Short mmCIF file of C-alpha atoms and ligand atoms in Angstrom, two decimals:
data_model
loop_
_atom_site.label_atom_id
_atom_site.label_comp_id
_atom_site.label_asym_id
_atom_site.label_seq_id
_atom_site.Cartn_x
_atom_site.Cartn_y
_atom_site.Cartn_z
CA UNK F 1 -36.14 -43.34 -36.37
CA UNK F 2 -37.34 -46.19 -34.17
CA UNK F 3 -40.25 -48.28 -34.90
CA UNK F 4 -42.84 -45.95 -32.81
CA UNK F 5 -42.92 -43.56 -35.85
CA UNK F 6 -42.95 -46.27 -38.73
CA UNK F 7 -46.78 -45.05 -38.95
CA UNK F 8 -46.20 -41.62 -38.28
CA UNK F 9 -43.98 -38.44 -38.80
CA UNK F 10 -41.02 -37.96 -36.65
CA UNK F 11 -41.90 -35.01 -34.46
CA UNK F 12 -40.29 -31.82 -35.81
CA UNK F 13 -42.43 -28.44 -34.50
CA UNK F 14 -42.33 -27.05 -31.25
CA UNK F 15 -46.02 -28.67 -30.45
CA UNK F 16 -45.55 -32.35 -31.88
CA UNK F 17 -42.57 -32.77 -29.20
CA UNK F 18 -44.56 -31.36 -26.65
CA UNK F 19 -47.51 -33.47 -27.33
CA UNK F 20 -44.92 -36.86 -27.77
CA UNK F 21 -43.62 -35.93 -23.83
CA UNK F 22 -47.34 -35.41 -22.34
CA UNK F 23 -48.15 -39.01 -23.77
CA UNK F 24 -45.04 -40.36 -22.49
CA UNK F 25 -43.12 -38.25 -19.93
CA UNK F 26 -43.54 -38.28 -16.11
CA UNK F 27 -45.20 -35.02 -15.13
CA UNK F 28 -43.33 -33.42 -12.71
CA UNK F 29 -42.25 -30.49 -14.38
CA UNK F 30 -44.20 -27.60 -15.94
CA UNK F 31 -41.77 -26.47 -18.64
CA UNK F 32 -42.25 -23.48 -20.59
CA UNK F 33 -43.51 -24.47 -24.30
CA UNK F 34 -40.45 -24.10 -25.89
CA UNK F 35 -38.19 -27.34 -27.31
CA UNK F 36 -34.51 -26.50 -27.51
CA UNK F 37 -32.26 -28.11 -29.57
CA UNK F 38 -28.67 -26.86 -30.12
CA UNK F 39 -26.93 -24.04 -27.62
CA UNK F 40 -23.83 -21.90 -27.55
CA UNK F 41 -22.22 -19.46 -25.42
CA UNK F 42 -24.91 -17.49 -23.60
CA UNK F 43 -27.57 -18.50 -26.21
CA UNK F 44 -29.82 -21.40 -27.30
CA UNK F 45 -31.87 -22.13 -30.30
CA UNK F 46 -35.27 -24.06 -30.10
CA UNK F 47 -36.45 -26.15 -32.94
CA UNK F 48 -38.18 -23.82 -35.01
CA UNK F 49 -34.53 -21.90 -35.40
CA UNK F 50 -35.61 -19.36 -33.05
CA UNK F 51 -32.58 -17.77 -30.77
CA UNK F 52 -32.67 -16.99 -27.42
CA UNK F 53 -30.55 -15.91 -24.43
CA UNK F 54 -30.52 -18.07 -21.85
CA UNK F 55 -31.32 -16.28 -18.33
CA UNK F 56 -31.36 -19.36 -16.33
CA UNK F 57 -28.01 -21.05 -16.98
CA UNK F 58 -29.99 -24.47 -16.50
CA UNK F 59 -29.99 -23.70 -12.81
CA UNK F 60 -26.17 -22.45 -12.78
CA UNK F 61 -25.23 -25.91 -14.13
CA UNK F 62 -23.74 -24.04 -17.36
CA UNK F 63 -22.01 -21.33 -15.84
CA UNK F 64 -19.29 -21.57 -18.57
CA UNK F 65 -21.44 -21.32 -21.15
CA UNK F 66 -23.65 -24.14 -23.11
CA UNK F 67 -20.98 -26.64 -25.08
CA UNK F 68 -17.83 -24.81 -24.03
CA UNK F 69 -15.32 -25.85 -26.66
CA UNK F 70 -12.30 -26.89 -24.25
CA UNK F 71 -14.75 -28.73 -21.74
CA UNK F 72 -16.86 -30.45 -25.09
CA UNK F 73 -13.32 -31.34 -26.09
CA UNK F 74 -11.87 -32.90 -22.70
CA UNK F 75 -15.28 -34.61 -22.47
CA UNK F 76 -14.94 -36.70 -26.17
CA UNK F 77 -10.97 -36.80 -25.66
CA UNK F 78 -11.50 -38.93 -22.54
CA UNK F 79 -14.80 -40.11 -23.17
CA UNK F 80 -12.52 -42.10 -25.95
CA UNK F 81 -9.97 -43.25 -23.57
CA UNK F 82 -11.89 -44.80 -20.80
CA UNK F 83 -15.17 -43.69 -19.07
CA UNK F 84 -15.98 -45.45 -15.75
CA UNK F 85 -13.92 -48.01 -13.66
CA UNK F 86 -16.41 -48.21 -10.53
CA UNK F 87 -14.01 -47.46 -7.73
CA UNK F 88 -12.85 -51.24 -7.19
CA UNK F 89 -9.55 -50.13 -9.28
CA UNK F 90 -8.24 -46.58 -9.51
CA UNK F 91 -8.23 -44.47 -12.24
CA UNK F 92 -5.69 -41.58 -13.99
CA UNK F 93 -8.02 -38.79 -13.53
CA UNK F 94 -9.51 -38.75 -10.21
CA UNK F 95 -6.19 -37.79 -8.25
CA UNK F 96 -5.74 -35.12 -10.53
CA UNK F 97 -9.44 -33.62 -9.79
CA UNK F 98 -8.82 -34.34 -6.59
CA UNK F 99 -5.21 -31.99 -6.87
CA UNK F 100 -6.92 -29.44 -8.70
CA UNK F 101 -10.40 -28.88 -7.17
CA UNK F 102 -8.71 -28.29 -3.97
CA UNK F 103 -6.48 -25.80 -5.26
CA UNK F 104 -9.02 -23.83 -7.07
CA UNK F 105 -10.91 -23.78 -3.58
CA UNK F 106 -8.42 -23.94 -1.04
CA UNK F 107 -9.53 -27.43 0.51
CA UNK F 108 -8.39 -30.31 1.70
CA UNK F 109 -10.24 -33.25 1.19
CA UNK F 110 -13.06 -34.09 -1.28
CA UNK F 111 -15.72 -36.77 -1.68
CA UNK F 112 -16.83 -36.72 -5.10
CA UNK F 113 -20.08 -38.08 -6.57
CA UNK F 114 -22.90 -36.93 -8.98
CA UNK F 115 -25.72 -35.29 -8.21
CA UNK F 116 -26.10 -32.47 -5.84
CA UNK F 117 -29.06 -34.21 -3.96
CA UNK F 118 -26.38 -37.25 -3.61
CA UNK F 119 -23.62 -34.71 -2.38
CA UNK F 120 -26.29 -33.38 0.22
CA UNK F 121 -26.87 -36.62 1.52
CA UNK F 122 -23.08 -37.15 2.03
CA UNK F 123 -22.77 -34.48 3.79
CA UNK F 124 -25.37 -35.75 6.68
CA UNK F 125 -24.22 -38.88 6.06
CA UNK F 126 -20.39 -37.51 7.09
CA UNK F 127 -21.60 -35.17 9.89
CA UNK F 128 -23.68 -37.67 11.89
CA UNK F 129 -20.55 -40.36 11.40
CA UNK F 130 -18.07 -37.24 12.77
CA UNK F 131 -20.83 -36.24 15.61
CA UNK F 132 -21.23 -40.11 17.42
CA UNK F 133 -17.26 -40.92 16.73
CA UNK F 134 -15.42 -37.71 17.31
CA UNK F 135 -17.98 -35.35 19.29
CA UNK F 136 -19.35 -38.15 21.13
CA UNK F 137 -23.13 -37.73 20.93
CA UNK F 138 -24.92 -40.95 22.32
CA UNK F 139 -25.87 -43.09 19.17
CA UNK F 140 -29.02 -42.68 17.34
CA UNK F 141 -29.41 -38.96 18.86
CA UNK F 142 -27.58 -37.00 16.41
CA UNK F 143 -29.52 -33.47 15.22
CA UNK F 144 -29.01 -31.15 12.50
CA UNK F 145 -30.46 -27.94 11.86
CA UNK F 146 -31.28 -26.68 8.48
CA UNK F 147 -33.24 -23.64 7.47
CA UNK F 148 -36.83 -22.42 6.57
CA UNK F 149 -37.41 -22.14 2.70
CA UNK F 150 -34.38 -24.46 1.91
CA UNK F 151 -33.94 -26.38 -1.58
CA UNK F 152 -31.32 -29.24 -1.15
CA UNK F 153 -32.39 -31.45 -3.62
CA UNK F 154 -35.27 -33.92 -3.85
CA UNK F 155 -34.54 -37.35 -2.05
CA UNK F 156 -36.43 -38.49 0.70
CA UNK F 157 -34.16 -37.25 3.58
CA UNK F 158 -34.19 -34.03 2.03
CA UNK F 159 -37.60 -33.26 0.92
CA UNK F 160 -38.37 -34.43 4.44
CA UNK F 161 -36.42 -31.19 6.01
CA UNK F 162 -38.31 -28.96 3.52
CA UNK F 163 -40.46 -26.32 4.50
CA UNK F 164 -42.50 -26.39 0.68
CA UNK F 165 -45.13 -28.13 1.02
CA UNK F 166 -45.55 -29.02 -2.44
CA UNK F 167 -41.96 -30.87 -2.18
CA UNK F 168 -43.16 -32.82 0.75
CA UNK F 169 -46.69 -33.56 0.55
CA UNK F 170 -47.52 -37.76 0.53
CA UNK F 171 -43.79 -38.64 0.57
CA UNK F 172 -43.59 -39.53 4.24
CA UNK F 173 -42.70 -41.03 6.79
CA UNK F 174 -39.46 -38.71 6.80
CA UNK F 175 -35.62 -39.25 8.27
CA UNK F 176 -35.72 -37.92 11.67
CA UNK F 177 -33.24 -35.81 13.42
CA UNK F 178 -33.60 -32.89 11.97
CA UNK F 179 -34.56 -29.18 12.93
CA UNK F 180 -35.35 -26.37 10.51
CA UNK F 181 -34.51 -22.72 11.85
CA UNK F 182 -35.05 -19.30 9.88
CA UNK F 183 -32.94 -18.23 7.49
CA UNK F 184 -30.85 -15.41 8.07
CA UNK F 185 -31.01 -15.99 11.93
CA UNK F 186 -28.04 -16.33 13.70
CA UNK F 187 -29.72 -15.85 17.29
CA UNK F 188 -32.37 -18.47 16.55
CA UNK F 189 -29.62 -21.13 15.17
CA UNK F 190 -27.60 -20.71 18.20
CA UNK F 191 -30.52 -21.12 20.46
CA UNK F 192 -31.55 -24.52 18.97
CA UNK F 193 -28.11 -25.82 19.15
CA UNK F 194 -28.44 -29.14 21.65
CA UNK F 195 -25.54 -31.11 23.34
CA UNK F 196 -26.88 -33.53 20.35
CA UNK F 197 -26.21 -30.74 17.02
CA UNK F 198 -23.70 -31.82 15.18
CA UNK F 199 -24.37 -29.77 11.95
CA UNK F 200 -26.03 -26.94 9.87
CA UNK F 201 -26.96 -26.98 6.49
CA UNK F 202 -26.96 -24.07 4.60
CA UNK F 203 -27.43 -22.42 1.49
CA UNK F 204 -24.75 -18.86 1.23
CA UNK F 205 -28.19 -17.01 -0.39
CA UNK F 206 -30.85 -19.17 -1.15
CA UNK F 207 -31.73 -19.70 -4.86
CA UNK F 208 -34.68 -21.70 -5.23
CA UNK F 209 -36.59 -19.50 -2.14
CA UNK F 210 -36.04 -16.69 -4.73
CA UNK F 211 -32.26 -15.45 -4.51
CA UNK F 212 -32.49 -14.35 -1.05
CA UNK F 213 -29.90 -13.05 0.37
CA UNK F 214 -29.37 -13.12 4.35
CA UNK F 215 -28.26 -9.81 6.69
CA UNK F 216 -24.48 -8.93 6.21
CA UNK F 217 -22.65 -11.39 8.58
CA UNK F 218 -25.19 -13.94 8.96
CA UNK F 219 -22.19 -16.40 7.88
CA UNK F 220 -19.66 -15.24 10.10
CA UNK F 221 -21.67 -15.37 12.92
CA UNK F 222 -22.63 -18.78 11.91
CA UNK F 223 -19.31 -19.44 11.56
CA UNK F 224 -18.48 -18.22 14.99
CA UNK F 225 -20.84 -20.26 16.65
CA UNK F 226 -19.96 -23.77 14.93
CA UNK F 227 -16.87 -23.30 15.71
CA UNK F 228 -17.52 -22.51 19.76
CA UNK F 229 -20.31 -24.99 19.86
CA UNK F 230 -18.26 -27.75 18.09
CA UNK F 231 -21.14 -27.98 15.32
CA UNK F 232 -19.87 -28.68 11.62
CA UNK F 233 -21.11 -25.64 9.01
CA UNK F 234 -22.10 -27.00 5.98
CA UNK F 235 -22.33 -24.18 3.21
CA UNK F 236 -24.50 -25.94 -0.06
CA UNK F 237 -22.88 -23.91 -2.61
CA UNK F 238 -23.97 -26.38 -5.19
CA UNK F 239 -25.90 -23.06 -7.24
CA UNK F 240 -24.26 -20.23 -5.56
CA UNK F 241 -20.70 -21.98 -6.50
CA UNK F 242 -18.03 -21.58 -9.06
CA UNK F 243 -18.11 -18.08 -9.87
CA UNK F 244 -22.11 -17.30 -9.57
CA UNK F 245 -22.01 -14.40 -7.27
CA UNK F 246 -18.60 -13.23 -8.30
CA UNK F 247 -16.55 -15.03 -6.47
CA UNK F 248 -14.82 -18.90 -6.62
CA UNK F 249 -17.67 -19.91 -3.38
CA UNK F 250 -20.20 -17.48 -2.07
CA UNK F 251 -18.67 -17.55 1.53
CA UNK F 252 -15.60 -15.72 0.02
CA UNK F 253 -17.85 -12.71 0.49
CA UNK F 254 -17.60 -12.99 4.21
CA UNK F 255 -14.41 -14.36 4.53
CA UNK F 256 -15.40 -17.78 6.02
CA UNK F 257 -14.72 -21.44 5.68
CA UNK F 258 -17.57 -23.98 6.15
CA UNK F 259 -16.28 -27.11 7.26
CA UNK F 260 -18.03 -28.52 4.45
CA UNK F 261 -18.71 -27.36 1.27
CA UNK F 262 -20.99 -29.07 -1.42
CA UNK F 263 -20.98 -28.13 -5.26
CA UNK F 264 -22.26 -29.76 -8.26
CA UNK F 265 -24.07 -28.06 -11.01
CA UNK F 266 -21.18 -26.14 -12.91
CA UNK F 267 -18.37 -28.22 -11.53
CA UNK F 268 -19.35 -30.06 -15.00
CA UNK F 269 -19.98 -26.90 -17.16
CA UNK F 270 -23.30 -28.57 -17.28
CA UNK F 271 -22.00 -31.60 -19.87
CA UNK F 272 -22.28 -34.28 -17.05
CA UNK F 273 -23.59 -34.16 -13.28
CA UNK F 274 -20.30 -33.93 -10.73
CA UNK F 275 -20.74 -33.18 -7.41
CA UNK F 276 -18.68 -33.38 -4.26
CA UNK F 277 -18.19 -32.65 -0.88
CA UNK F 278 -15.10 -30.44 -0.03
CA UNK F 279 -13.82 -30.76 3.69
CA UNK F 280 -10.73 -28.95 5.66
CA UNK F 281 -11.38 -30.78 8.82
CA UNK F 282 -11.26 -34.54 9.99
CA UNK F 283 -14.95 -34.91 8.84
CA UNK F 284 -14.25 -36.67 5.84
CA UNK F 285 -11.82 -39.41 7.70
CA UNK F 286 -14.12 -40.89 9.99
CA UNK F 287 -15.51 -42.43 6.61
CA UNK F 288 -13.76 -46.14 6.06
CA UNK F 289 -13.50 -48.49 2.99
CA UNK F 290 -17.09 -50.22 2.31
CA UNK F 291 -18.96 -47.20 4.20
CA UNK F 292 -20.30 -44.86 1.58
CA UNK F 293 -19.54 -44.40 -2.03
CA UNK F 294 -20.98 -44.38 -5.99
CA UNK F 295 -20.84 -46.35 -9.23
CA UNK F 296 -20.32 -43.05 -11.19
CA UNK F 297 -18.82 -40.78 -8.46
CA UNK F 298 -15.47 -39.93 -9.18
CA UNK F 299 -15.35 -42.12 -13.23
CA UNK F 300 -12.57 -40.72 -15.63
CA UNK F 301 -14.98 -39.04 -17.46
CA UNK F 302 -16.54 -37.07 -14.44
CA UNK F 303 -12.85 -35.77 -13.67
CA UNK F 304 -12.01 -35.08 -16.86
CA UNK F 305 -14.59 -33.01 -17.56
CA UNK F 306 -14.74 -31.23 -14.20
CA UNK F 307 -11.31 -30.61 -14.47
CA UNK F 308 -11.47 -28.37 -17.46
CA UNK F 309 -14.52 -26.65 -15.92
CA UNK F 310 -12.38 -25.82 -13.43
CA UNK F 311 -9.68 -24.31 -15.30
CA UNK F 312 -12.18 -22.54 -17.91
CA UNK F 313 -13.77 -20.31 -15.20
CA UNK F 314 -10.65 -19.50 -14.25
CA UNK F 315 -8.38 -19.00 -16.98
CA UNK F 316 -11.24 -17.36 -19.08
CA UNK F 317 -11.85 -14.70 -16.46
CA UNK F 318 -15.57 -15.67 -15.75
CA UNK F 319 -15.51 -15.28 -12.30
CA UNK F 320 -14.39 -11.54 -12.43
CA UNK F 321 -16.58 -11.11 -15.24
CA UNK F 322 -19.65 -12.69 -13.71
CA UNK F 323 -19.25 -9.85 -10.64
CA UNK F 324 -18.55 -6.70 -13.33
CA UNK F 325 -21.69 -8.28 -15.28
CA UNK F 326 -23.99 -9.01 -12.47
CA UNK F 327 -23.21 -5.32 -10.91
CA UNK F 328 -24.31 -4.39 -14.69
CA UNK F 329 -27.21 -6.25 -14.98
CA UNK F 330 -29.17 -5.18 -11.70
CA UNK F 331 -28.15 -1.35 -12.06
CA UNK F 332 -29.88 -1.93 -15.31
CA UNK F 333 -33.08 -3.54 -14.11
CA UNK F 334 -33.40 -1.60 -11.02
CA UNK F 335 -33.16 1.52 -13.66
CA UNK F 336 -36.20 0.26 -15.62
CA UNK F 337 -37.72 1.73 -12.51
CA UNK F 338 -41.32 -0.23 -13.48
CA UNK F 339 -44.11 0.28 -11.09
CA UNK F 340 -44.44 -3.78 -11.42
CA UNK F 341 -41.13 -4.39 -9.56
CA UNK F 342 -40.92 -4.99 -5.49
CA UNK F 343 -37.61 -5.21 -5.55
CA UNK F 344 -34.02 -6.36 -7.59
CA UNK F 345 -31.59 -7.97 -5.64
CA UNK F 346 -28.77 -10.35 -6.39
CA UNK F 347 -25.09 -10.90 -6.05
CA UNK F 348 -22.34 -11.66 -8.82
CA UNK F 349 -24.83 -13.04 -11.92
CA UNK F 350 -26.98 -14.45 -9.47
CA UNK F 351 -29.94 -12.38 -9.54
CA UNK F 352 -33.47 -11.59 -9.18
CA UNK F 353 -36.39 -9.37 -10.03
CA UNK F 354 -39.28 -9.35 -7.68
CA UNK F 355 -42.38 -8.00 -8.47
CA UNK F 356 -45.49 -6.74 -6.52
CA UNK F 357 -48.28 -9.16 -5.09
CA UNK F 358 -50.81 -7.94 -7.10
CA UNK F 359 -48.63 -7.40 -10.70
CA UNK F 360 -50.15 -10.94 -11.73
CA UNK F 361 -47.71 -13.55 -11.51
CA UNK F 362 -44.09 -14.13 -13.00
CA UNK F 363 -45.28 -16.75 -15.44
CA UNK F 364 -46.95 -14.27 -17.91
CA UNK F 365 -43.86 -11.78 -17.91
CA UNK F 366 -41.89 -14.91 -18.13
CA UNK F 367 -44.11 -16.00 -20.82
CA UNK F 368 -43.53 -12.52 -22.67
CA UNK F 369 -40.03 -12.27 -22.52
CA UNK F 370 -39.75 -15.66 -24.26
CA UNK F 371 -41.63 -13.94 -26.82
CA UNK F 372 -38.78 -11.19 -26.74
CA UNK F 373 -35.81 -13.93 -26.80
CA UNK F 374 -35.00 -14.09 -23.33
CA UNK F 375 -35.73 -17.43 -21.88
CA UNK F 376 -35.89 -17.12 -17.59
CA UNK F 377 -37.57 -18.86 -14.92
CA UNK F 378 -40.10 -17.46 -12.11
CA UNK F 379 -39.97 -18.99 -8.58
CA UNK F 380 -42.75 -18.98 -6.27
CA UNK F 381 -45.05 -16.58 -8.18
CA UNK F 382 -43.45 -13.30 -7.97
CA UNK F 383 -39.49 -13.48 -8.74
CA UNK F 384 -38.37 -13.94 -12.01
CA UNK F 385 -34.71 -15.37 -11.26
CA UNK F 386 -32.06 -14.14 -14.14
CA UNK F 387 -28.85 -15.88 -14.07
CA UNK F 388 -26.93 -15.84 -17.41
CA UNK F 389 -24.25 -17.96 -18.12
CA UNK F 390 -21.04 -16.18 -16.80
CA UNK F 391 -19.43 -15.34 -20.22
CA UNK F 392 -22.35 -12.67 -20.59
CA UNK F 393 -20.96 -9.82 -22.39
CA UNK F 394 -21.72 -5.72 -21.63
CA UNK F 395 -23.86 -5.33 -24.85
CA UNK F 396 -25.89 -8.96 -24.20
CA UNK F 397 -26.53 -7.31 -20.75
CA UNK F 398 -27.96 -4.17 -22.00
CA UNK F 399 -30.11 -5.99 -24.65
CA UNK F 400 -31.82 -8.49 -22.06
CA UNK F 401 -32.10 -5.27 -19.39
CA UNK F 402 -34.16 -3.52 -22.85
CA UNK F 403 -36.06 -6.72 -23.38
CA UNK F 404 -36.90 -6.78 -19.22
CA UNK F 405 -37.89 -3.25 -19.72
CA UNK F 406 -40.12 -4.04 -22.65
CA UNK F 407 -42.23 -7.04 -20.64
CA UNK F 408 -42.46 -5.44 -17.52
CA UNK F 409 -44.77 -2.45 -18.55
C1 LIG I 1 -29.76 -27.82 -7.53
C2 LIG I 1 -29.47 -27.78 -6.09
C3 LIG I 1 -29.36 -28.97 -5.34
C4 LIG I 1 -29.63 -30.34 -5.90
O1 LIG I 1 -28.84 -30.67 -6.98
P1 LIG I 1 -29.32 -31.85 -7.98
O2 LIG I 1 -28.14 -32.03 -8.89
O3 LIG I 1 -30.53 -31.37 -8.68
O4 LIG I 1 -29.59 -33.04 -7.13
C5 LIG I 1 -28.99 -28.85 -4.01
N1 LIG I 1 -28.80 -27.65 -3.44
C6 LIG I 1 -28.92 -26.50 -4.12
C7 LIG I 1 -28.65 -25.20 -3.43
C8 LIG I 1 -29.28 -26.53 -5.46
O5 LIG I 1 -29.42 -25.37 -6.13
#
């Protein structure tokens, strides 16, 4: 070990690490008190040997499943070949995850770069470019809608559109230009469209705000209106991506194409943060050498490994499995029929259990299924969000929907 523990034991229970990252760590997170240190599959092990199933898929990021062995071994094969070029010369992997990513999700063109905050801020980026040089909005004037209760991310533009006020609280002055509609709304978009809108930005069902999901055609209709009101649809399928809901993209289930699509998260399997913006229209070539771009967006290793993400979900069946699974799971909890429980919602494995105002919180049921070896997440107070890895099987569904039962008396 370094010299910081030459006069002291390494840390090795669950409460010496936790006291080591209070003395050190930035506290912007409230984790739950447990200290993980190996994972496989759907489940993860914390340092005291205990075994858990992971509900939360580390916020979809590991939809294939922690340390996946074909991803873990594309990642070391090319992690021992070459790792990062910058973009000043070209490398034997991006064209290929280029090739590939737009097969698997019938695109076009693609931007790629890390995080999903950074392929967020693309996307604006592109869209007020595309509105001033192709639509022809007087410079400077350029507006985009976004939605109540959205989660895009944490960098100043975004946190500045955010409705939370936790998110935005002291961080300003904000990026202007931008206008935040209901979710779910179609009418109330379309009436806040200016000469000046050149794009929306939205989430497919909104994960953070508690997996909500909007009324049955809310996309089309958005979809109908960008197109008539020249107005570019961004979809942020960075969590509701890559087989989540039971399908390749959420907009599948209503048969649209955004004109941009962002995803991140699992693109990697959760080894390494990809993201990238996916584009069938001449958005993405208004963007010229020198404009925009990334240290680490688009490196050999980032392909690489999002490459055989890629191909995992699809030639392991996850996607299919993640809708039979996720139809499971919620016929399950909505069976546990608990007096506790508002409401269970979800699509695919993306899913949700909301309980009543005055049942106390999430945190403590939370709390107590840790205690019963199934590790989740609540979001704001009342939902307890329950998204498995995608390789769930039947029989690790029905023993978390017994352990949900057990907490939630
Ligand atoms: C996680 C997430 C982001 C931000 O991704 P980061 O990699 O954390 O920057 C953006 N949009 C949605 C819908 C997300 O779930």
């Amino acid at each position: 070990m370094d010299a910081i523990f030459e006069n002291q034991p390494a840390p090795r229970t669950t409460a010496d690490y936790i006291a080591l990252e209070a003395l050190y760590g930035a506290t912007n997170y409230k984790p739950l008190d447990v200290v993980l240190t190996r994972g496989q599959g759907v489940f993860v092990w914390d340092v005291e040997g205990r075994k858990y199933l992971d509900c939360l898929s580390a916020y979809s990021a590991v939809n294939q499943g922690h340390c996946h062995p074909r991803i873990l071994a594309a990642l070391t094969e090319q992690a021992q070949r070459l790792t990062l070029t910058s973009r000043a010369f070209r490398n034997d992997q991006l064209a290929l995850f280029y090739a590939e990513i737009c097969a698997a999700t019938n695109t076009h063109k693609v931007l790629p770069m890390n995080s999903g905050a950074e392929a967020v801020e693309s996307a604006l980026k592109l869209a007020r470019k595309w509105g001033y040089e192709v639509k022809g909005v007087p410079e400077g004037q350029a507006e985009i809608i976004v939605c109540s209760e959205n989660f895009h991310g944490r960098t100043l533009t975004i946190v500045g559109f955010s409705t939370d006020p936790v998110s935005q609280r002291n961080f300003g002055p904000f990026t202007p230009g931008f206008r935040v509609v209901p979710y779910g709304d179609a009418d109330a978009f379309e009436a806040a469209i200016t000469p000046n809108t050149v794009a929306i930005l939205v989430e497919p069902i909104q994960g953070e705000a508690g997996v909500i999901i909007p009324p049955d055609g809310y996309l089309r209709r958005v979809r109908e209106i960008c197109s008539r009101e020249r107005v570019v649809m961004v979809l942020d399928e960075i969590q509701t991506g890559f087989g989540r809901t039971g399908k390749m993209l959420a907009e599948e289930h209503e048969g649209v194409e955004a004109d941009m699509t962002l995803v991140g998260k699992a693109l990697s399997g959760g080894f390494y943060p990809v993201s990238a913006v996916l584009s069938n229209i001449e958005v993405m070539e208004v963007l010229k050498p020198g404009e925009h771009g990334s240290t680490f967006g688009g490196n050999p290793l980032a392909c690489a490994v999002a490459r055989m993400a890629l191909r995992v979900l699809r030639e392991e069946g996850m996607i299919e499995n993640a809708a039979v699974m996720g139809a499971r799971l919620q016929a399950g909890l909505a069976a546990i029929g608990s007096p506790l429980v508002r409401d269970v919602r979800g699509r695919g494995l993306m899913t949700a259990v909301e309980l009543h105002p005055d049942a106390g919180g999430a945190r403590g049921y939370v709390k107590r299924l840790q205690e019963l070896g199934v590790l989740c997440k609540e979001t704001h107070d009342h939902t307890i969000r329950i998204a498995p890895p995608l390789v769930i099987t039947g029989e690790e569904v029905d023993w978390a929907v017994e352990r949900f039962a057990a907490s939630l008396r």
